[in-house]
CSV table of C-alpha atoms in Angstrom, one decimal:
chain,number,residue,atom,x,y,z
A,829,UNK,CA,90.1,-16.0,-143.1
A,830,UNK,CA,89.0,-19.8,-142.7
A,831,UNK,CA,91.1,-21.4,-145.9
A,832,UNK,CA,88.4,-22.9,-148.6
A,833,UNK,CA,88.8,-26.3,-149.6
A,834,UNK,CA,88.6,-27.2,-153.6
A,835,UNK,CA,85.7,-28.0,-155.0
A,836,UNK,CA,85.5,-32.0,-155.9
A,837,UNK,CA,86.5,-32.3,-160.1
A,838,UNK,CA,83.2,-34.1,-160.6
A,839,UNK,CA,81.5,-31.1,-160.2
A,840,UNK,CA,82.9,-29.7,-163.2
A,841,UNK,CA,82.0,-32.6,-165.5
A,842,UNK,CA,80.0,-35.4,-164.7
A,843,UNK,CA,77.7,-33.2,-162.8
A,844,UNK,CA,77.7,-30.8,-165.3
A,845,UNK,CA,74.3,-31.0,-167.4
A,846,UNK,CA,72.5,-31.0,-163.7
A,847,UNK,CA,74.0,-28.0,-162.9
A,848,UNK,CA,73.3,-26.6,-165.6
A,849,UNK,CA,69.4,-26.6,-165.0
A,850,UNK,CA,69.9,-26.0,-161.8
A,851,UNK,CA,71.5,-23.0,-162.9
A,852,UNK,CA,68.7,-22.1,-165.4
A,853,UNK,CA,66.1,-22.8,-162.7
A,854,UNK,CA,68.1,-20.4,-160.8
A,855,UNK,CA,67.8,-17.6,-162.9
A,856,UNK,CA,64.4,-17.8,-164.2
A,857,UNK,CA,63.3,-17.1,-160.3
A,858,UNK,CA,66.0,-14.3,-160.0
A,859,UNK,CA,64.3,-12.9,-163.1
A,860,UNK,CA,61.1,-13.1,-161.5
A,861,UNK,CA,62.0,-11.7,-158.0
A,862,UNK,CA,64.0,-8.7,-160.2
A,863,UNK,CA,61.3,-8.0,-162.4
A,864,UNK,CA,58.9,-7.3,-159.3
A,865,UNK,CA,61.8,-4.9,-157.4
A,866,UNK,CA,62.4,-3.3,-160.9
A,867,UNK,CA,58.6,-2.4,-162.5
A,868,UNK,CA,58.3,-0.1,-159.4
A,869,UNK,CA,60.9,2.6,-160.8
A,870,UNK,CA,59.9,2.2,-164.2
A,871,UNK,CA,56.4,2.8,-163.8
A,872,UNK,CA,56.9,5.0,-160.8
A,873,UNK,CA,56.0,8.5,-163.1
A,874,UNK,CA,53.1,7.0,-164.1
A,875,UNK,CA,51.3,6.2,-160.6
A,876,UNK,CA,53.2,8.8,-158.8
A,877,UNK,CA,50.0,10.8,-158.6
A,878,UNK,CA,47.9,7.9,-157.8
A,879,UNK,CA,49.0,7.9,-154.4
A,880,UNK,CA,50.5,11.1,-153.4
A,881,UNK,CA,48.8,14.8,-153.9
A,882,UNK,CA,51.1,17.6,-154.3
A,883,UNK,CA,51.5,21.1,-156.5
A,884,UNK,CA,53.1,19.2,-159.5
A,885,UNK,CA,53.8,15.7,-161.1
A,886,UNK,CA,57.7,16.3,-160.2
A,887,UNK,CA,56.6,16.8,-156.0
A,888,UNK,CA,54.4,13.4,-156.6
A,889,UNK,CA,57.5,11.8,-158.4
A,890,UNK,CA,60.2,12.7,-155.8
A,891,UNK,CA,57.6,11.2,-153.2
A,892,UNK,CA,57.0,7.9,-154.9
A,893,UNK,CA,60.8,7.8,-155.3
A,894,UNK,CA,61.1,8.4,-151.3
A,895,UNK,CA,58.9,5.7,-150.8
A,896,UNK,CA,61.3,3.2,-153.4
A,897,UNK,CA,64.3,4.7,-151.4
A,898,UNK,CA,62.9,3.9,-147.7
A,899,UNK,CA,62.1,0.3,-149.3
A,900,UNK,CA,66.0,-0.2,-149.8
A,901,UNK,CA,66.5,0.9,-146.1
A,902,UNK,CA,64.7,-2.7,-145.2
A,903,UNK,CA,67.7,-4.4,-147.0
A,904,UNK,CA,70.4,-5.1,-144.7
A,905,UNK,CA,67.6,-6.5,-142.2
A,906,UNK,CA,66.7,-8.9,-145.5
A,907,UNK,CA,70.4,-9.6,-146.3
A,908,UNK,CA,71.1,-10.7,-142.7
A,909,UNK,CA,68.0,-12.7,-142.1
A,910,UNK,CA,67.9,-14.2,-145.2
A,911,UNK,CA,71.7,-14.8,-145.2
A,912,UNK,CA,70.9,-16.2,-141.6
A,913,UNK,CA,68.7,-18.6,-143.6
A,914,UNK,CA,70.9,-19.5,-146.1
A,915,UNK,CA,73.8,-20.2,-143.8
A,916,UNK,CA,71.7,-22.3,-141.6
A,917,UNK,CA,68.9,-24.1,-143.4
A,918,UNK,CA,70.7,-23.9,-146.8
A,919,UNK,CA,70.4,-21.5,-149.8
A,920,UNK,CA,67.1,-23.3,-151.4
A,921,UNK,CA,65.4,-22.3,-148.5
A,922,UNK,CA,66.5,-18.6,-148.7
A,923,UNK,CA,65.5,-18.2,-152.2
A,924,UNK,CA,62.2,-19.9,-152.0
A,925,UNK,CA,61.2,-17.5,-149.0
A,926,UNK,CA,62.3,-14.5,-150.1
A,927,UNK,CA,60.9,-15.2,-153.9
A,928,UNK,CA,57.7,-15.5,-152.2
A,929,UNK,CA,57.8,-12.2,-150.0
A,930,UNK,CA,58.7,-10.4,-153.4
A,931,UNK,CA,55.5,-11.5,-155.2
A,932,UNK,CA,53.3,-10.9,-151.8
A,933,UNK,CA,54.6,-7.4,-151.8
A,934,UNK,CA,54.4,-7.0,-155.6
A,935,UNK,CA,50.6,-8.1,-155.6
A,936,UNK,CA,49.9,-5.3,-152.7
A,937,UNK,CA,50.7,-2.6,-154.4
A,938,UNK,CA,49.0,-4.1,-157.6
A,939,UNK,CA,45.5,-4.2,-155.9
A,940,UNK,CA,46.1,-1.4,-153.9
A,941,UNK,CA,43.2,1.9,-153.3
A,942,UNK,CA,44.5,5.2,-154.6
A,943,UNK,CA,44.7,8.5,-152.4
A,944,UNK,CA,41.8,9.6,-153.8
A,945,UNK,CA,39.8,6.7,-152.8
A,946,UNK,CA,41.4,6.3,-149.0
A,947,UNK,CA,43.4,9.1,-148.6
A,948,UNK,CA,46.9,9.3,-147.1
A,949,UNK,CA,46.3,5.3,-146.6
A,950,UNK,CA,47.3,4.8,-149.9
A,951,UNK,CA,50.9,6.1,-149.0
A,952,UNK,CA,51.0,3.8,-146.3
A,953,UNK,CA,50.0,0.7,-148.1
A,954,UNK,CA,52.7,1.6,-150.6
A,955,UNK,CA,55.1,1.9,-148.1
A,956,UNK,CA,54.6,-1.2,-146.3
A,957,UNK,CA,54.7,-3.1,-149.8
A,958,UNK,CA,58.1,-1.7,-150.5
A,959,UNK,CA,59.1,-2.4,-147.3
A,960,UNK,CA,58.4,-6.1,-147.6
A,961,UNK,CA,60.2,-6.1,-151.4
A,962,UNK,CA,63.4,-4.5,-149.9
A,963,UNK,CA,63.4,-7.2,-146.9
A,964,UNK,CA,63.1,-9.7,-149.6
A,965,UNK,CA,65.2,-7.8,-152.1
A,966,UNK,CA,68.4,-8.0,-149.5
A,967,UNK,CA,67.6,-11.9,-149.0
A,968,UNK,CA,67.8,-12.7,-152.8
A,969,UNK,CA,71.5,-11.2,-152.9
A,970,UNK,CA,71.9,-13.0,-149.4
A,971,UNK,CA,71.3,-16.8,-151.2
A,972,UNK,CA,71.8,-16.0,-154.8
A,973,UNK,CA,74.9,-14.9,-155.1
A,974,UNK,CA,76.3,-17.5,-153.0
A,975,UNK,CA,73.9,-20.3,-154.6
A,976,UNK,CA,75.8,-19.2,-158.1
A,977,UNK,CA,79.3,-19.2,-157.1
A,978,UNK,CA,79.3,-22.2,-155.2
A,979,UNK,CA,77.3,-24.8,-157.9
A,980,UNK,CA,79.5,-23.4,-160.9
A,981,UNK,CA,82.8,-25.4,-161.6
A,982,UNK,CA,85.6,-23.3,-160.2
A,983,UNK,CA,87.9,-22.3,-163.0
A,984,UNK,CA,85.1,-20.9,-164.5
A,985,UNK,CA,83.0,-19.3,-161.9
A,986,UNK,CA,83.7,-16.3,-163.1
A,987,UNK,CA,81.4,-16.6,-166.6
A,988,UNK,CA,78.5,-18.4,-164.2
A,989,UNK,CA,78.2,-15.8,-162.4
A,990,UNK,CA,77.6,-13.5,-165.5
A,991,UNK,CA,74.3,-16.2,-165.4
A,992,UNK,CA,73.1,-14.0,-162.2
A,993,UNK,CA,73.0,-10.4,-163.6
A,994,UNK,CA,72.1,-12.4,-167.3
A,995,UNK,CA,68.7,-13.1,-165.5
A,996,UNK,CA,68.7,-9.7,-163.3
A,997,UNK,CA,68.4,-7.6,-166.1
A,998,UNK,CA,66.3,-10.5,-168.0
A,999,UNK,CA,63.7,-9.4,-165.0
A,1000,UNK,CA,64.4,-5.5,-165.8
A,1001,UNK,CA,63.5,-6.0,-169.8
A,1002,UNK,CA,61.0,-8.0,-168.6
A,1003,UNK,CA,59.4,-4.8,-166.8
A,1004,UNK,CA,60.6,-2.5,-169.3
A,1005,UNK,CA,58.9,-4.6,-171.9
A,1006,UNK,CA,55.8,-4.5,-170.4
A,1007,UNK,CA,56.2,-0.8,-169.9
A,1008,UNK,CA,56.5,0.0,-173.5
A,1009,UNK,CA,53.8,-2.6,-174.9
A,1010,UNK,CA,51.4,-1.0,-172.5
A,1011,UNK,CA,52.3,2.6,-173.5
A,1012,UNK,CA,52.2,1.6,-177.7
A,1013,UNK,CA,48.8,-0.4,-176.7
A,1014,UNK,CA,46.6,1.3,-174.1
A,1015,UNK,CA,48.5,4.9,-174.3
A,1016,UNK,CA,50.2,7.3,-171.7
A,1017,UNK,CA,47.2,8.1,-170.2
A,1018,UNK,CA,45.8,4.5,-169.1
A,1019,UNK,CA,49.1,4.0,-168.1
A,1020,UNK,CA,48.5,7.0,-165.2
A,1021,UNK,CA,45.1,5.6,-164.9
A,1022,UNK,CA,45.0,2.1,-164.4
A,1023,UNK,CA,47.2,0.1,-166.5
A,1024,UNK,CA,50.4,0.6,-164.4
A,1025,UNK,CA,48.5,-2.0,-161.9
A,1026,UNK,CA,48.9,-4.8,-164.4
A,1027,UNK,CA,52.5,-5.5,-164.2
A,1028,UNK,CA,52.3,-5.4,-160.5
A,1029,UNK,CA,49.7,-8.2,-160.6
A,1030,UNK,CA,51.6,-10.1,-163.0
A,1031,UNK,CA,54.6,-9.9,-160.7
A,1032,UNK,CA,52.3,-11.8,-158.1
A,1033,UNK,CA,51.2,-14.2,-160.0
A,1034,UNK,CA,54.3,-15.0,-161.8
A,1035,UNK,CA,55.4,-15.6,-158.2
A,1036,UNK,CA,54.0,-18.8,-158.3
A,1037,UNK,CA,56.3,-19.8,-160.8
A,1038,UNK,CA,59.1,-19.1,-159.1
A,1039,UNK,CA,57.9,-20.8,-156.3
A,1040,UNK,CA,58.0,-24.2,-158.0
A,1041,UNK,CA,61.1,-23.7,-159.7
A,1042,UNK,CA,63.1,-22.3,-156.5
A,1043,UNK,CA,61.6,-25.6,-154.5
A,1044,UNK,CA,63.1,-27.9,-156.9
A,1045,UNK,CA,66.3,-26.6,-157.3
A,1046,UNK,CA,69.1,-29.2,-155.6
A,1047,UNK,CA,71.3,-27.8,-152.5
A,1048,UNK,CA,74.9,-26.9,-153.4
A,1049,UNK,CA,77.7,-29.5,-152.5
A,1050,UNK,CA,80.0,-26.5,-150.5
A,1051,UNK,CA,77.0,-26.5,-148.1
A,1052,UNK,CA,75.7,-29.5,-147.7
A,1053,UNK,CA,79.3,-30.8,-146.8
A,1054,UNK,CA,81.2,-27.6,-144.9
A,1055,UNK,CA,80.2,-25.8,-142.0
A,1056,UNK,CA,77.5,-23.8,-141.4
A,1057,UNK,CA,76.8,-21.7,-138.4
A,1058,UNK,CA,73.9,-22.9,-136.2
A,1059,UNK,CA,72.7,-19.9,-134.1
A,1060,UNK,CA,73.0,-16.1,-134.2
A,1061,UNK,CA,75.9,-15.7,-132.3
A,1062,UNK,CA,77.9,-18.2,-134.1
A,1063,UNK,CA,76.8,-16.3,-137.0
A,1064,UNK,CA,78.2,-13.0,-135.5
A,1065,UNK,CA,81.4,-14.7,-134.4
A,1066,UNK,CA,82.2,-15.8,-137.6
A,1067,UNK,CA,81.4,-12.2,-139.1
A,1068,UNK,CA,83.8,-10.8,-137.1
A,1069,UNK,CA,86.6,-13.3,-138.1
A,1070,UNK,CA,86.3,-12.0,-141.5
A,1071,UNK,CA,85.9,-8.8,-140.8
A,1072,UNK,CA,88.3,-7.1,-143.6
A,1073,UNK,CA,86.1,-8.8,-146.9
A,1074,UNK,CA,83.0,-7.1,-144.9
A,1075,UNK,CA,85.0,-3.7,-145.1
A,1076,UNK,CA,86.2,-4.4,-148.8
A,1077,UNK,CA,82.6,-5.0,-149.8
A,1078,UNK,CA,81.5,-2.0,-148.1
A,1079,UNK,CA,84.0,-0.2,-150.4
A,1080,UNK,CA,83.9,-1.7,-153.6
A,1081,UNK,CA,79.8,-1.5,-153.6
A,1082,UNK,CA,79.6,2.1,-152.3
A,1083,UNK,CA,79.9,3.2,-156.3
A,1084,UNK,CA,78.5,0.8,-158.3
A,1085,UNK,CA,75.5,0.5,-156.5
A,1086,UNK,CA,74.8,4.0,-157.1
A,1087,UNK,CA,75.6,3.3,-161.2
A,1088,UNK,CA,73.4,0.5,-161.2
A,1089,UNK,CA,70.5,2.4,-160.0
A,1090,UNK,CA,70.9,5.1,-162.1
A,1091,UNK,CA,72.3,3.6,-165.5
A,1092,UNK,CA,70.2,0.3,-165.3
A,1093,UNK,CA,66.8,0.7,-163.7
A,1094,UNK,CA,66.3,4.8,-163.0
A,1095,UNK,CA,67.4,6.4,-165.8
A,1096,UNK,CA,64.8,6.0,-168.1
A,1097,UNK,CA,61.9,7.4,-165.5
A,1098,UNK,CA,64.4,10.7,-164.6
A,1099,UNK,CA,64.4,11.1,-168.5
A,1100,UNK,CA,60.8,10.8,-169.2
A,1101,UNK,CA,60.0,12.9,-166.5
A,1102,UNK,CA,62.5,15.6,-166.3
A,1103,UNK,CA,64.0,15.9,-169.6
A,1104,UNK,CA,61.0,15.4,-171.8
A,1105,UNK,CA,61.4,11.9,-173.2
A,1106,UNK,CA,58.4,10.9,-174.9
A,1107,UNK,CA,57.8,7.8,-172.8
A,1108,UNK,CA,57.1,5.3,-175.3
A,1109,UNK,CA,60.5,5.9,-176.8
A,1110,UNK,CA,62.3,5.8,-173.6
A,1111,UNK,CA,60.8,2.3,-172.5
A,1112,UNK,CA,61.9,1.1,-175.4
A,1113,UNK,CA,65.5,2.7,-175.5
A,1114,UNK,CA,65.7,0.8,-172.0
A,1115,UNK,CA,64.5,-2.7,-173.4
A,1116,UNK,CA,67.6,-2.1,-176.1
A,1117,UNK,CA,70.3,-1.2,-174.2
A,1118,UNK,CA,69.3,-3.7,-171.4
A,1119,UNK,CA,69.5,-6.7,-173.5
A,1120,UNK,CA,72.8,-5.1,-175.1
A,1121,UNK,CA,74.1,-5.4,-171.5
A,1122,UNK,CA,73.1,-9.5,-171.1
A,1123,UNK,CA,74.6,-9.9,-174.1
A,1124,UNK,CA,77.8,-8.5,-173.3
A,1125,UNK,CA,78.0,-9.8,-169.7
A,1126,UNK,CA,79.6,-13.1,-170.8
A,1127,UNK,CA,82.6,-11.2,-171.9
A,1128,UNK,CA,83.5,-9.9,-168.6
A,1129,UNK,CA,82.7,-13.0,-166.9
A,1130,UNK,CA,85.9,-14.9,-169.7
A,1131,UNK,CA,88.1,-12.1,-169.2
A,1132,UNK,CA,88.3,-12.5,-165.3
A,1133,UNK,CA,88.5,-16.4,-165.6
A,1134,UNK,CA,91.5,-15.9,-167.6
A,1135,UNK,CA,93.2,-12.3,-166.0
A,1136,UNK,CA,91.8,-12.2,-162.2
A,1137,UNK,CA,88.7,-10.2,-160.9
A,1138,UNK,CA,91.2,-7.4,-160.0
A,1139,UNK,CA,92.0,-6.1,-163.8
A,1140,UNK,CA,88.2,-6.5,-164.7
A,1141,UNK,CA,87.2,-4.2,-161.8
A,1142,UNK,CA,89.6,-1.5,-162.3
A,1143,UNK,CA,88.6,-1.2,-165.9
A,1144,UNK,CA,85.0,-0.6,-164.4
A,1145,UNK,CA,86.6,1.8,-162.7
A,1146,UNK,CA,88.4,3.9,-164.3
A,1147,UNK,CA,86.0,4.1,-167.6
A,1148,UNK,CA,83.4,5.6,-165.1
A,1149,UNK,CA,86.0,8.1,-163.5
A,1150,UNK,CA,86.3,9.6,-167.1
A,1151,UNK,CA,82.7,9.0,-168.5
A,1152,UNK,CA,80.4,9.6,-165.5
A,1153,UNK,CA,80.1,13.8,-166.3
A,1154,UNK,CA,80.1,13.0,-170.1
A,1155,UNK,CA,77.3,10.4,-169.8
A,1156,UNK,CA,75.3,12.4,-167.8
A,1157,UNK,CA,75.6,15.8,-169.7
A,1158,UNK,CA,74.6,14.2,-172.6
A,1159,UNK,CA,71.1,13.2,-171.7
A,1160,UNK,CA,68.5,15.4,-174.3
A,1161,UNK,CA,65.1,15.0,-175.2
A,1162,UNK,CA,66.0,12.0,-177.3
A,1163,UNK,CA,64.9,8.6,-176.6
A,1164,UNK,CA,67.6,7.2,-179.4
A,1165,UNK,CA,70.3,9.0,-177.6
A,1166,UNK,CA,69.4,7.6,-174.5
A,1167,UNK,CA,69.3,4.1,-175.6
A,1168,UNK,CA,73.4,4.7,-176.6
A,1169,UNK,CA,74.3,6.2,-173.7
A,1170,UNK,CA,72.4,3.4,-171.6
A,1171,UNK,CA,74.2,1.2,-173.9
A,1172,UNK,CA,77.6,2.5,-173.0
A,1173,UNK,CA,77.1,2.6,-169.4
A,1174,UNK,CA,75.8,-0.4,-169.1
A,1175,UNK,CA,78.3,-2.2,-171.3
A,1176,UNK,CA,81.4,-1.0,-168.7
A,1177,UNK,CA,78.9,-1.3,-165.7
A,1178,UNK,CA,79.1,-5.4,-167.0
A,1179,UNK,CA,83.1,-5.1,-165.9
A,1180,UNK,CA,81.8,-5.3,-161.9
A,1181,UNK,CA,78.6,-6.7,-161.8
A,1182,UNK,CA,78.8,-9.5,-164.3
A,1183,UNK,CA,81.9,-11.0,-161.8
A,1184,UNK,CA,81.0,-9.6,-158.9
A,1185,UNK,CA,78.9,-12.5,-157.2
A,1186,UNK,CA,82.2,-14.6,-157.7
A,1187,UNK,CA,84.4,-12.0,-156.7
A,1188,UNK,CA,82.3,-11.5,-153.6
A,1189,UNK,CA,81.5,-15.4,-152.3
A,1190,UNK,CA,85.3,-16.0,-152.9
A,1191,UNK,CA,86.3,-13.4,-149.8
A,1192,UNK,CA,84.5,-15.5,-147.7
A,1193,UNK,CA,83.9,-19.4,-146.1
A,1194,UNK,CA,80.9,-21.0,-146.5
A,1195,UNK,CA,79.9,-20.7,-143.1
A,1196,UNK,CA,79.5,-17.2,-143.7
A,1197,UNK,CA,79.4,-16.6,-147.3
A,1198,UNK,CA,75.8,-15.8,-147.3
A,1199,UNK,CA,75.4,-13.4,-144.4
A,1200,UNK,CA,78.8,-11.9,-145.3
A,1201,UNK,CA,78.1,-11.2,-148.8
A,1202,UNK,CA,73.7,-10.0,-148.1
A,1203,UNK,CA,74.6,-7.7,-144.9
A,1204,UNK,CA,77.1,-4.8,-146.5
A,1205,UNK,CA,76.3,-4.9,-149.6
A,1206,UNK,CA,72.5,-4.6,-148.6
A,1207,UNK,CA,73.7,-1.7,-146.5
A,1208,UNK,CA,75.5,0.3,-149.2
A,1209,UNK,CA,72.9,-0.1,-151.3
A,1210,UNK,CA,70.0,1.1,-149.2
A,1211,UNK,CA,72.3,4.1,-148.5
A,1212,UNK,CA,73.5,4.9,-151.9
A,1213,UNK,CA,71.8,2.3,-154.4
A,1214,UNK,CA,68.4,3.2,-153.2
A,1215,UNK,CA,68.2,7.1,-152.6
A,1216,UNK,CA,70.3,7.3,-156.1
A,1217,UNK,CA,66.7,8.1,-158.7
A,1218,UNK,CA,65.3,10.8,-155.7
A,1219,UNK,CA,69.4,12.5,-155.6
A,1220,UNK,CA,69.3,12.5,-159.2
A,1221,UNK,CA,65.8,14.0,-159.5
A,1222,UNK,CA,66.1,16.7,-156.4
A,1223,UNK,CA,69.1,17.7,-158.0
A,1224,UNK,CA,67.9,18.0,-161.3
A,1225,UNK,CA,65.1,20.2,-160.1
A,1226,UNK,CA,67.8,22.7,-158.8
A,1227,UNK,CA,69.5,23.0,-161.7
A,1228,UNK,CA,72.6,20.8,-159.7
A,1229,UNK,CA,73.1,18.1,-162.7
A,1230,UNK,CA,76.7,18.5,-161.9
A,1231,UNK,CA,77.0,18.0,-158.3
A,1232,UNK,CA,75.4,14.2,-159.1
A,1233,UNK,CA,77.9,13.3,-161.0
A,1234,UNK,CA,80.7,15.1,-158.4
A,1235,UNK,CA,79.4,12.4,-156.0
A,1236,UNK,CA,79.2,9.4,-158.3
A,1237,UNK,CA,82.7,10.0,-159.5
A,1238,UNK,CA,83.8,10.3,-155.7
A,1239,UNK,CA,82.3,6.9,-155.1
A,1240,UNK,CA,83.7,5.4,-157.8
A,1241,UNK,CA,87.2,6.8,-156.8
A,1242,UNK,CA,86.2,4.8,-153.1
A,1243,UNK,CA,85.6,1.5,-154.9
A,1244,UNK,CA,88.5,1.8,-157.1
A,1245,UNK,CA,91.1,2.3,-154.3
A,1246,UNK,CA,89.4,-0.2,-152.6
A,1247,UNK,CA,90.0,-2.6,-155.6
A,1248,UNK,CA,93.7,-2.3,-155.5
A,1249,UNK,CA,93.7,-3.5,-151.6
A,1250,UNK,CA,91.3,-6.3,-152.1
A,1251,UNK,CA,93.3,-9.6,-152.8
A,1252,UNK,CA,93.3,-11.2,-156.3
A,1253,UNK,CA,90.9,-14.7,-155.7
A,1254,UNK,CA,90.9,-15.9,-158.9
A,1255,UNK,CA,91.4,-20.0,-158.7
A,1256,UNK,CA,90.5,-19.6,-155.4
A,1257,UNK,CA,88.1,-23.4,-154.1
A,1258,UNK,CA,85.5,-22.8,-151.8
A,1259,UNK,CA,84.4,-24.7,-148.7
């Protein structure tokens, strides 16, 4: 792999109060773009039956959460073309375009006609609108991550990128928020009727915000003065040199991606709708436990700053090997008991994802590090991140709780091992 070159020491304190908004403005567009991926599997119960017709609400559900499954499958596509961007025309480009393909898709599905106005069209429309969110969805980890780790001084780019997930999950309480305001104000039943449009449209308009604040962030210094790769087969080439961090990403994501999409954005719907939640109370158990998680984040990002990435990641690890059937068993009827058992999960979940866009743009050069970093992980997360709600919930139905968390542990295992061959990087500069 091409050697990285250190980051200049200015950058770690002269430069520092820029950086730092550029690091806020950053986030607050990552929140945006998340909160528009994220409102579609919280309020996915409640227009499920909007668009599809079928013998029950659980039929509807499992085929709104097909729908959010085949969006994820437009990923890898998003995290090569965006990464393609970022690579070549720079990382403020990639995240201005792909925040604005997020709201566009967000602002479909907020305006549009249910199957009982146009029939199976509905479906469709839905399904292109997810479609365009996951392309966008694989460009934001494309440019963000990489944008993150390569403006944030280097013996502490561990913490920074804490920042990323910090304003992920900002966008998911965001959602969640919304979610349980509209349940306490308007009721359950405007929320199947008509109120789940509104935080589509506000994801739409709130685009526009990101917009501005994505086109005035500043290019990092890694890209503007390394190489980049200036046409597709270069790009190719250059994915090929490093082909081992593409096959330690593909391993070390397999799990967590499924955790993620479980612990951090799914659980709350599966709970509503299959173990009898009352949804108000499960919205709000979701809005606790997720800001328990940003608060916590920070910890993980110190820790690996001072002990590597390696010891963080195998305590991720090996706390989900032991609590992944526990967790899972213990889901009731009880909103409280689902806000502590979101808070647990999420609190170890922190241990991988609060690091990992460090962990991740350190395996690779800069004229890759985009592309290298979107394309696997958008792969193992349209295979296992996205299909992870509609597994849950098709196994649920079959009385197969069990066999779920059989699989997660099994990926887990896979990302664990994979941990122990992946290099420490910890101090390592970019270029």
């Amino acid at each position: 792999m091409t050697a990285p070159i250190s980051v200049p020491a200015k950058a770690s304190a002269g430069q520092a109060p820029g950086k730092i908004r550029t690091l806020f403005g950053a986030g607050i567009g990552n929140t945006l773009e998340w909160y528009d991926w994220s409102v579609y599997a919280i309020f996915a119960p409640f227009f499920a039956k909007q668009f599809f017709v079928g013998g029950n609400a659980t039929s509807a559900l499992l085929s709104t959460l097909a729908v959010f499954a085949v969006g994820f499958l437009m990923r890898p596509l998003g995290g090569f073309f965006f990464g393609w961007l970022a690579d070549r025309r720079g990382r403020r480009f990639s995240l201005t375009t792909s925040m604005v393909t997020m709201a566009v898709g967000s602002l479909i599905i907020g305006i549009a006609p249910t199957h009982d106005a146009i029939g199976v069209g509905a479906a469709v429309i839905l399904l292109l609108a997810r479609l365009l969110q996951g392309l966008a969805h694989g460009g934001e980890i494309a440019a963000s991550y990489t944008y993150v780790a390569e403006i944030a001084p280097g013996e502490r780019r561990g913490l920074w990128s804490t920042s990323l997930y910090i304003s992920v999950t900002a966008g998911i309480v965001l959602a969640s928020l919304i979610g349980a305001a509209g349940s306490s104000l308007f009721g359950e039943q405007a929320l199947r009727d008509w109120a789940w449009r509104l935080p589509f449209l506000l994801g739409g308009v709130l685009g526009l915000v990101g917009l501005y604040l994505r086109r005035t962030l500043e290019e990092t210094e890694a890209y503007t003065e390394g190489a980049r790769t200036r046409s597709t087969r270069e790009l190719l080439r250059a994915l090929a040199r490093n082909k081992k961090s593409l096959a330690r990403i593909l391993g070390l994501t397999a799990g967590v991606t499924v955790v993620y999409y479980i612990w951090a954005v799914g659980i709350s719907g599966f709970a509503i709708s299959s173990k009898g939640v009352d949804a108000t109370g499960g919205l709000w158990a979701t809005v606790a436990a997720n800001v328990f998680f940003m608060i916590t984040l920070p910890l993980w990002g110190k820790l690996s700053d001072r002990f590597g990435r390696k010891p963080v990641f195998i305590t991720y690890g090996v706390v989900f090997l032991a609590l992944s059937f526990p967790l899972m068993s213990l889901i009731n009827d009880s909103a409280l008991r689902l806000g502590v058992l979101m808070g647990v999960a999420l609190f170890f979940l922190g241990a991988f994802v609060g690091i990992m866009p460090a962990y991740f743009a350190e395996l690779f050069p800069t004229e890759v590090r985009a592309s290298g970093v979107g394309v696997p992980y958008s792969v193992m997360v349209a295979i296992f991140g996205g299909t992870a709600p509609y597994v849950l919930t098709w196994l649920h139905t079959h009385q197969l709780d069990w066999v779920f968390s059989c699989y997660l542990v099994a990926l887990v295992a896979i990302g664990l091992i994979t941990t122990f061959l992946t290099p420490e990087t910890k101090g390592r500069p970019l270029t």
